[in-house]
């Protein structure tokens, strides 16, 4: 079947720290992979995506590489800001359906 | 502005009283979907639609109905709401590529309370 597993949060970092949020997936075939971000009181927003193995998605300083050999799509950012505090969701799209991870809350302290 | 519009944002209703949550998108997207978000459970898909008159069940369809008579609209219908349907609901839409999906645009959410 298809599923997404994310590291549990919350993750608490100081401003300018390096961020990694782990995401691994199980899927048949060739899924597309996504990261979404949800700020308090809002809907999810697409952060970045990758559609095939070895693709790197990037946006707003965030990056993630589609690793088929390790079935992973870890989210990274070199220097986080307080404004990055949000919940981050990893997702895959396969056979006409989206599958979301449970979300990882990130708190960035000044 | 490209967007997905859900209404209402907040709704309190009583058990058994039929309700409809509307969803409309202005991006000519083929794919539309409804999710519920509950603490500790993340996002769970209720129903999705690949195009007009094409709908299919997601992971938690029980107690819900949808229709897709026009490309832009995808209403969620609760015929007889129950307290376990108290949740935060999101509508989302996306366009489809030959190899997959370009990614969702989400609405702002509807917080439903059934008493």
Coordinates of C-alpha atoms in Angstrom, one line a residue, chain A:
Chain A
X1 CA 0.0 0.0 0.0
X2 CA 0.8 3.7 0.1
X3 CA 1.8 5.5 3.3
X4 CA 3.9 8.3 4.6
X5 CA 5.8 8.4 7.9
X6 CA 7.1 11.6 9.5
X7 CA 9.2 12.2 12.5
X8 CA 7.1 13.2 15.5
X9 CA 7.2 16.6 16.9
X10 CA 7.3 19.1 18.2
X11 CA 10.7 20.1 16.9
X12 CA 12.1 23.2 18.8
X13 CA 15.0 25.1 17.3
X14 CA 16.7 28.4 17.9
X15 CA 16.7 31.0 15.1
X16 CA 19.4 30.3 12.4
X17 CA 19.7 26.6 13.4
X18 CA 19.7 23.9 10.7
X19 CA 16.5 22.1 10.2
X20 CA 15.8 18.5 9.1
X21 CA 12.4 16.9 9.2
X22 CA 12.5 13.2 8.2
X23 CA 9.9 11.7 5.9
X24 CA 9.9 8.2 4.6
X25 CA 7.3 6.6 2.3
X26 CA 5.9 3.3 1.2
X27 CA 4.5 3.1 -2.3
X28 CA 4.1 1.0 -5.4
X29 CA 5.0 2.4 -8.8
X30 CA 6.3 6.0 -9.1
X31 CA 4.7 8.5 -6.8
X32 CA 5.2 12.2 -6.7
X33 CA 6.3 13.6 -3.4
X34 CA 5.3 16.9 -1.7
X35 CA 5.9 19.0 1.4
X36 CA 3.1 21.3 2.6
X37 CA 3.2 23.9 5.4
X38 CA 0.3 24.9 7.7
X39 CA 0.5 28.2 9.6
X40 CA -1.8 28.6 12.6
X41 CA -5.5 29.0 11.6
X42 CA -4.8 28.5 7.9
X43 CA -5.1 25.8 5.3
X44 CA -2.1 23.9 4.0
X45 CA 0.2 25.6 1.4
X46 CA 2.3 23.7 -1.1
X47 CA 6.0 24.3 -0.1
X48 CA 7.8 22.1 -2.7
X49 CA 7.5 19.0 -4.8
X50 CA 9.5 16.4 -6.7
X51 CA 8.0 14.1 -9.3
X52 CA 10.7 11.5 -9.9
X53 CA 13.7 9.9 -8.3
X54 CA 16.7 12.2 -7.6
X55 CA 14.7 15.4 -8.2
X56 CA 15.3 18.1 -5.7
X57 CA 12.4 20.4 -4.8
X58 CA 13.2 23.8 -3.3
X59 CA 11.4 26.9 -2.2
X60 CA 11.9 29.7 0.3
X61 CA 15.2 28.2 1.4
X62 CA 13.7 24.8 2.0
X63 CA 14.9 21.7 0.1
X64 CA 14.1 18.1 -0.2
X65 CA 15.5 15.3 -2.5
X66 CA 13.5 12.4 -3.7
X67 CA 15.6 9.3 -2.7
X68 CA 14.1 6.2 -4.2
X69 CA 16.8 3.9 -2.8
X70 CA 16.0 5.0 0.8
X71 CA 12.3 5.8 0.1
X72 CA 12.8 9.2 1.7
X73 CA 12.0 12.8 1.1
X74 CA 13.6 14.7 4.1
X75 CA 12.9 18.4 4.4
X76 CA 16.0 20.7 5.2
X77 CA 16.7 24.3 5.7
X78 CA 20.0 25.8 6.4
X79 CA 18.9 28.6 8.7
X80 CA 15.4 28.7 10.2
X81 CA 13.6 31.9 11.2
X82 CA 10.9 32.5 13.7
X83 CA 8.4 32.9 10.8
X84 CA 9.1 29.3 9.8
X85 CA 7.2 28.1 12.9
X86 CA 4.3 26.0 11.5
X87 CA 3.2 22.4 11.0
X88 CA 4.9 20.6 8.1
X89 CA 3.3 17.7 6.2
X90 CA 4.9 15.3 3.9
X91 CA 2.7 13.8 1.2
X92 CA 2.7 11.5 -1.8
X93 CA 0.5 11.2 -4.8
X94 CA 0.0 7.8 -6.4
X95 CA -2.8 6.2 -8.4
X96 CA -5.0 9.3 -8.2
X97 CA -4.8 9.7 -4.4
X98 CA -2.9 11.8 -2.0
X99 CA -1.5 10.3 1.2
X100 CA -0.4 12.6 4.0
X101 CA 1.9 12.1 7.0
X102 CA 0.6 13.1 10.4
X103 CA 2.5 16.4 10.4
X104 CA 5.5 17.8 12.3
X105 CA 5.2 20.9 14.4
X106 CA 8.2 23.2 14.2
X107 CA 8.8 25.9 16.9
X108 CA 11.6 28.4 16.2
X109 CA 12.6 30.5 19.2
X110 CA 14.3 33.9 18.8

